[in-house]
Amino acid sequence: QVQLEESGPGLMQPSETLSLTCTVSGFSLTSNGVGWVRQPLGKGLVWMGTIWAGGSTNYNSAVQSRLSISRDTSKSQVFLKMNSLQPEDTGTYYCARHVGQLGDWGQGVMVTVSS
Amino acid sequence: DVVMTQTPVSLSVSLGGQVSISCRSSQSLVHNNGNTYLSWYLQKPGQSPQLLIYKVSNRFSGISDRFSGSGSGTDFTLKISRVEPDDLGVYYCGQGTQYPLTFGSGTKLEIK
């Protein structure tokens, strides 16, 4: 069955670079896109970007200058890197299979940016 | 960016009842390929969002037929019939027609 699992550090300092990993199973990254969505605590959903089956990417312009999404298909992993972190980047980060819509979601990883 | 406006912000319903949630987009969600990428998600307390409906009216795998979606262009509706306790949570509409993908601010469903 389709599964996605996010992993990464829970606490970051302002100005640091965040690195998250989404490990997937039950589907191929060469046939499906994977997107990242952030949810500030108690707030709504914000799409950050997607890496498509062919390896191309699309980013939300609000974070595009700080964000990079890549993958390792041999390990079934998708990576999110975001630099120059600020407290407003605090929230839960989800990865989700993206095929027209965000279908299957991971359980999310909480990231707190604080000094 | 396409703004998604959901109403109401919250609603309360009795078990077995029916509710409707409205979602309006600031621009037409009809893609150049003819598809309309409007989805509905449910986020249960303490859980990640789950896809209920995609492309306006298609139920995702394993989703009960108590959930139905309708609409076109810029106006969309999610209906939940025979409400059950497990239906409580926050419902979001989302569009995937234009970048960036955007979501409504959510509708909180409470059970009376």
mmCIF file of C-alpha atoms in Angstrom:
data_model
loop_
_atom_site.group_PDB
_atom_site.id
_atom_site.type_symbol
_atom_site.label_atom_id
_atom_site.label_comp_id
_atom_site.label_asym_id
_atom_site.label_seq_id
_atom_site.Cartn_x
_atom_site.Cartn_y
_atom_site.Cartn_z
ATOM 1 C CA GLN A 1 0.000 0.000 0.000
ATOM 2 C CA VAL A 2 1.042 3.613 -0.518
ATOM 3 C CA GLN A 3 2.970 5.137 2.374
ATOM 4 C CA LEU A 4 4.914 8.350 2.878
ATOM 5 C CA GLU A 5 7.004 9.173 5.922
ATOM 6 C CA GLU A 6 8.630 12.501 6.677
ATOM 7 C CA SER A 7 11.743 12.804 8.799
ATOM 8 C CA GLY A 8 13.984 15.612 9.919
ATOM 9 C CA PRO A 9 15.087 17.729 12.849
ATOM 10 C CA GLY A 10 12.407 19.105 15.125
ATOM 11 C CA LEU A 11 14.193 22.245 16.285
ATOM 12 C CA MET A 12 16.062 24.709 14.140
ATOM 13 C CA GLN A 13 17.741 28.048 14.761
ATOM 14 C CA PRO A 14 16.887 31.156 12.737
ATOM 15 C CA SER A 15 19.022 31.523 9.595
ATOM 16 C CA GLU A 16 19.774 27.779 9.477
ATOM 17 C CA THR A 17 18.953 25.466 6.569
ATOM 18 C CA LEU A 18 16.166 22.934 7.000
ATOM 19 C CA SER A 19 16.580 19.478 5.486
ATOM 20 C CA LEU A 20 13.626 17.106 5.407
ATOM 21 C CA THR A 21 13.287 13.670 3.858
ATOM 22 C CA CYS A 22 10.146 11.986 2.585
ATOM 23 C CA THR A 23 10.538 8.240 2.200
ATOM 24 C CA VAL A 24 7.864 6.631 0.070
ATOM 25 C CA SER A 25 6.713 3.077 -0.564
ATOM 26 C CA GLY A 26 4.008 1.469 -2.622
ATOM 27 C CA PHE A 27 4.609 3.674 -5.658
ATOM 28 C CA SER A 28 7.415 4.821 -7.894
ATOM 29 C CA LEU A 29 8.842 8.339 -7.927
ATOM 30 C CA THR A 30 9.388 8.001 -11.654
ATOM 31 C CA SER A 31 5.636 7.655 -12.171
ATOM 32 C CA ASN A 32 4.302 10.006 -9.496
ATOM 33 C CA GLY A 33 4.968 13.495 -8.240
ATOM 34 C CA VAL A 34 5.537 14.324 -4.577
ATOM 35 C CA GLY A 35 4.579 17.646 -3.083
ATOM 36 C CA TRP A 36 5.374 19.384 0.184
ATOM 37 C CA VAL A 37 2.766 21.243 2.232
ATOM 38 C CA ARG A 38 3.346 23.301 5.364
ATOM 39 C CA GLN A 39 0.821 23.923 8.105
ATOM 40 C CA PRO A 40 1.578 26.526 10.776
ATOM 41 C CA LEU A 41 0.253 25.472 14.174
ATOM 42 C CA GLY A 42 -3.485 25.893 14.281
ATOM 43 C CA LYS A 43 -3.617 27.323 10.778
ATOM 44 C CA GLY A 44 -4.313 26.258 7.226
ATOM 45 C CA LEU A 45 -2.407 24.487 4.474
ATOM 46 C CA VAL A 46 0.263 26.058 2.297
ATOM 47 C CA TRP A 47 1.676 24.264 -0.715
ATOM 48 C CA MET A 48 5.407 24.748 -0.973
ATOM 49 C CA GLY A 49 6.401 22.841 -4.082
ATOM 50 C CA THR A 50 6.335 19.602 -6.032
ATOM 51 C CA ILE A 51 8.841 17.412 -7.796
ATOM 52 C CA TRP A 52 7.250 15.654 -10.744
ATOM 53 C CA ALA A 53 7.725 12.164 -12.126
ATOM 54 C CA GLY A 54 10.141 13.424 -14.750
ATOM 55 C CA GLY A 55 12.229 15.245 -12.145
ATOM 56 C CA SER A 56 11.112 18.799 -12.877
ATOM 57 C CA THR A 57 9.960 21.010 -10.032
ATOM 58 C CA ASN A 58 7.449 23.762 -9.329
ATOM 59 C CA TYR A 59 7.696 26.024 -6.293
ATOM 60 C CA ASN A 60 5.467 28.468 -4.500
ATOM 61 C CA SER A 61 6.858 31.878 -5.377
ATOM 62 C CA ALA A 62 6.503 32.885 -1.715
ATOM 63 C CA VAL A 63 9.387 30.577 -0.787
ATOM 64 C CA GLN A 64 10.991 29.856 -4.161
ATOM 65 C CA SER A 65 14.162 31.792 -3.481
ATOM 66 C CA ARG A 66 14.860 29.715 -0.356
ATOM 67 C CA LEU A 67 13.512 26.307 -1.363
ATOM 68 C CA SER A 68 14.901 23.308 -3.202
ATOM 69 C CA ILE A 69 13.190 19.942 -3.740
ATOM 70 C CA SER A 70 15.144 16.982 -5.068
ATOM 71 C CA ARG A 71 14.967 13.205 -4.989
ATOM 72 C CA ASP A 72 16.852 9.921 -5.039
ATOM 73 C CA THR A 73 14.700 7.488 -6.979
ATOM 74 C CA SER A 74 16.920 4.523 -6.073
ATOM 75 C CA LYS A 75 16.115 5.114 -2.413
ATOM 76 C CA SER A 76 12.503 6.241 -2.981
ATOM 77 C CA GLN A 77 13.257 9.479 -1.176
ATOM 78 C CA VAL A 78 12.331 13.084 -1.793
ATOM 79 C CA PHE A 79 14.219 15.909 -0.107
ATOM 80 C CA LEU A 80 13.220 19.406 0.907
ATOM 81 C CA LYS A 81 15.857 22.001 1.679
ATOM 82 C CA MET A 82 14.976 25.499 2.769
ATOM 83 C CA ASN A 83 17.536 28.079 3.820
ATOM 84 C CA SER A 84 17.422 31.274 5.845
ATOM 85 C CA LEU A 85 14.830 29.882 8.232
ATOM 86 C CA GLN A 86 12.708 32.323 10.232
ATOM 87 C CA PRO A 87 10.297 31.750 13.132
ATOM 88 C CA GLU A 88 7.392 32.025 10.698
ATOM 89 C CA ASP A 89 8.640 28.829 9.013
ATOM 90 C CA THR A 90 7.536 26.965 12.125
ATOM 91 C CA GLY A 91 4.889 24.367 11.459
ATOM 92 C CA THR A 92 4.156 20.814 10.424
ATOM 93 C CA TYR A 93 5.589 19.781 7.080
ATOM 94 C CA TYR A 94 3.785 17.121 5.059
ATOM 95 C CA CYS A 95 4.761 15.318 1.905
ATOM 96 C CA ALA A 96 2.028 13.921 -0.319
ATOM 97 C CA ARG A 97 1.749 12.010 -3.558
ATOM 98 C CA HIS A 98 0.845 14.565 -6.198
ATOM 99 C CA VAL A 99 -0.934 13.260 -9.272
ATOM 100 C CA GLY A 100 -3.304 16.036 -10.275
ATOM 101 C CA GLN A 101 -4.249 16.327 -6.627
ATOM 102 C CA LEU A 102 -2.516 15.637 -3.325
ATOM 103 C CA GLY A 103 -3.657 12.065 -2.738
ATOM 104 C CA ASP A 104 -1.828 10.112 -0.078
ATOM 105 C CA TRP A 105 -0.200 12.103 2.727
ATOM 106 C CA GLY A 106 2.481 11.363 5.267
ATOM 107 C CA GLN A 107 1.903 11.858 8.978
ATOM 108 C CA GLY A 108 3.918 15.083 8.977
ATOM 109 C CA VAL A 109 6.968 16.328 10.845
ATOM 110 C CA MET A 110 6.836 19.266 13.228
ATOM 111 C CA VAL A 111 9.566 21.857 12.776
ATOM 112 C CA THR A 112 10.120 24.667 15.264
ATOM 113 C CA VAL A 113 12.346 27.603 14.380
ATOM 114 C CA SER A 114 13.455 29.362 17.523
ATOM 115 C CA SER A 115 16.564 30.779 19.112
ATOM 116 C CA ASP B 1 -2.684 33.531 -6.709
ATOM 117 C CA VAL B 2 -6.119 31.910 -6.778
ATOM 118 C CA VAL B 3 -7.964 32.728 -3.565
ATOM 119 C CA MET B 4 -10.215 29.982 -2.215
ATOM 120 C CA THR B 5 -13.052 31.170 0.003
ATOM 121 C CA GLN B 6 -14.862 28.612 2.130
ATOM 122 C CA THR B 7 -18.133 29.056 3.967
ATOM 123 C CA PRO B 8 -19.151 28.591 6.656
ATOM 124 C CA VAL B 9 -16.140 28.815 8.947
ATOM 125 C CA SER B 10 -17.733 26.277 11.260
ATOM 126 C CA LEU B 11 -20.907 24.297 11.554
ATOM 127 C CA SER B 12 -22.556 21.927 13.939
ATOM 128 C CA VAL B 13 -24.678 18.995 12.856
ATOM 129 C CA SER B 14 -26.569 16.183 14.509
ATOM 130 C CA LEU B 15 -25.578 12.612 13.878
ATOM 131 C CA GLY B 16 -27.397 11.316 10.846
ATOM 132 C CA GLY B 17 -27.908 14.795 9.463
ATOM 133 C CA GLN B 18 -26.646 16.389 6.254
ATOM 134 C CA VAL B 19 -24.340 19.363 5.714
ATOM 135 C CA SER B 20 -23.024 21.373 2.807
ATOM 136 C CA ILE B 21 -19.789 23.325 2.602
ATOM 137 C CA SER B 22 -19.241 25.942 -0.056
ATOM 138 C CA CYS B 23 -15.989 26.831 -1.764
ATOM 139 C CA ARG B 24 -15.564 29.703 -4.184
ATOM 140 C CA SER B 25 -12.446 30.449 -6.208
ATOM 141 C CA SER B 26 -11.328 33.901 -7.363
ATOM 142 C CA GLN B 27 -10.715 32.548 -10.879
ATOM 143 C CA SER B 28 -12.122 29.740 -12.950
ATOM 144 C CA LEU B 29 -10.569 26.385 -12.082
ATOM 145 C CA VAL B 30 -11.032 24.929 -15.553
ATOM 146 C CA HIS B 31 -7.580 23.906 -16.758
ATOM 147 C CA ASN B 32 -6.460 24.247 -20.372
ATOM 148 C CA ASN B 33 -6.753 20.461 -20.620
ATOM 149 C CA GLY B 34 -10.457 20.651 -19.747
ATOM 150 C CA ASN B 35 -10.124 19.216 -16.236
ATOM 151 C CA THR B 36 -11.160 21.125 -13.131
ATOM 152 C CA TYR B 37 -8.692 20.461 -10.335
ATOM 153 C CA LEU B 38 -10.814 21.139 -7.283
ATOM 154 C CA SER B 39 -10.321 18.803 -4.333
ATOM 155 C CA TRP B 40 -11.729 18.397 -0.854
ATOM 156 C CA TYR B 41 -9.688 17.274 2.137
ATOM 157 C CA LEU B 42 -10.563 16.338 5.702
ATOM 158 C CA GLN B 43 -8.141 16.836 8.546
ATOM 159 C CA LYS B 44 -9.288 14.924 11.603
ATOM 160 C CA PRO B 45 -7.995 16.084 14.992
ATOM 161 C CA GLY B 46 -4.309 15.292 15.391
ATOM 162 C CA GLN B 47 -4.047 13.736 11.929
ATOM 163 C CA SER B 48 -2.719 14.686 8.527
ATOM 164 C CA PRO B 49 -5.163 15.804 5.828
ATOM 165 C CA GLN B 50 -6.786 13.100 3.749
ATOM 166 C CA LEU B 51 -8.141 13.443 0.238
ATOM 167 C CA LEU B 52 -11.890 12.936 -0.017
ATOM 168 C CA ILE B 53 -12.866 14.259 -3.456
ATOM 169 C CA TYR B 54 -10.790 15.160 -6.505
ATOM 170 C CA LYS B 55 -11.636 16.853 -9.809
ATOM 171 C CA VAL B 56 -14.849 18.231 -8.313
ATOM 172 C CA SER B 57 -16.832 15.049 -7.882
ATOM 173 C CA ASN B 58 -14.607 11.955 -7.867
ATOM 174 C CA ARG B 59 -14.334 10.095 -4.587
ATOM 175 C CA PHE B 60 -10.822 9.021 -3.622
ATOM 176 C CA SER B 61 -10.092 5.380 -2.916
ATOM 177 C CA GLY B 62 -11.964 4.092 0.106
ATOM 178 C CA ILE B 63 -14.080 7.214 0.617
ATOM 179 C CA SER B 64 -17.713 6.631 1.569
ATOM 180 C CA ASP B 65 -20.468 7.572 -0.857
ATOM 181 C CA ARG B 66 -21.848 9.753 1.935
ATOM 182 C CA PHE B 67 -19.396 12.345 0.619
ATOM 183 C CA SER B 68 -20.240 14.010 -2.665
ATOM 184 C CA GLY B 69 -18.819 16.969 -4.552
ATOM 185 C CA SER B 70 -20.371 19.182 -7.172
ATOM 186 C CA GLY B 71 -19.905 22.493 -8.919
ATOM 187 C CA SER B 72 -18.147 24.082 -11.832
ATOM 188 C CA GLY B 73 -16.083 27.108 -12.806
ATOM 189 C CA THR B 74 -15.689 29.024 -9.558
ATOM 190 C CA ASP B 75 -18.400 27.590 -7.290
ATOM 191 C CA PHE B 76 -18.166 24.228 -5.608
ATOM 192 C CA THR B 77 -19.943 22.309 -2.859
ATOM 193 C CA LEU B 78 -19.148 19.373 -0.638
ATOM 194 C CA LYS B 79 -22.110 17.498 0.810
ATOM 195 C CA ILE B 80 -21.923 15.061 3.656
ATOM 196 C CA SER B 81 -24.963 12.929 4.282
ATOM 197 C CA ARG B 82 -25.812 10.706 7.267
ATOM 198 C CA VAL B 83 -23.114 12.391 9.337
ATOM 199 C CA GLU B 84 -21.143 10.039 11.589
ATOM 200 C CA PRO B 85 -18.929 10.813 14.616
ATOM 201 C CA ASP B 86 -15.796 10.070 12.578
ATOM 202 C CA ASP B 87 -16.643 12.933 10.184
ATOM 203 C CA LEU B 88 -15.628 15.641 12.631
ATOM 204 C CA GLY B 89 -12.613 17.758 11.782
ATOM 205 C CA VAL B 90 -11.639 20.561 9.445
ATOM 206 C CA TYR B 91 -12.585 20.389 5.789
ATOM 207 C CA TYR B 92 -10.461 22.178 3.193
ATOM 208 C CA CYS B 93 -11.034 22.784 -0.454
ATOM 209 C CA GLY B 94 -7.976 23.110 -2.643
ATOM 210 C CA GLN B 95 -7.226 23.953 -6.235
ATOM 211 C CA GLY B 96 -4.549 22.431 -8.427
ATOM 212 C CA THR B 97 -5.340 24.206 -11.676
ATOM 213 C CA GLN B 98 -2.954 27.119 -11.282
ATOM 214 C CA TYR B 99 0.380 27.536 -9.490
ATOM 215 C CA PRO B 100 0.740 27.991 -6.663
ATOM 216 C CA LEU B 101 -1.716 25.389 -5.424
ATOM 217 C CA THR B 102 -3.932 27.072 -2.867
ATOM 218 C CA PHE B 103 -6.381 25.987 -0.194
ATOM 219 C CA GLY B 104 -9.389 27.446 1.519
ATOM 220 C CA SER B 105 -9.076 28.449 5.147
ATOM 221 C CA GLY B 106 -11.113 25.497 6.320
ATOM 222 C CA THR B 107 -14.533 24.640 7.708
ATOM 223 C CA LYS B 108 -14.686 23.068 11.142
ATOM 224 C CA LEU B 109 -17.386 20.437 11.496
ATOM 225 C CA GLU B 110 -18.615 19.700 14.981
ATOM 226 C CA ILE B 111 -21.070 17.056 16.028
ATOM 227 C CA LYS B 112 -23.952 18.190 18.212
#
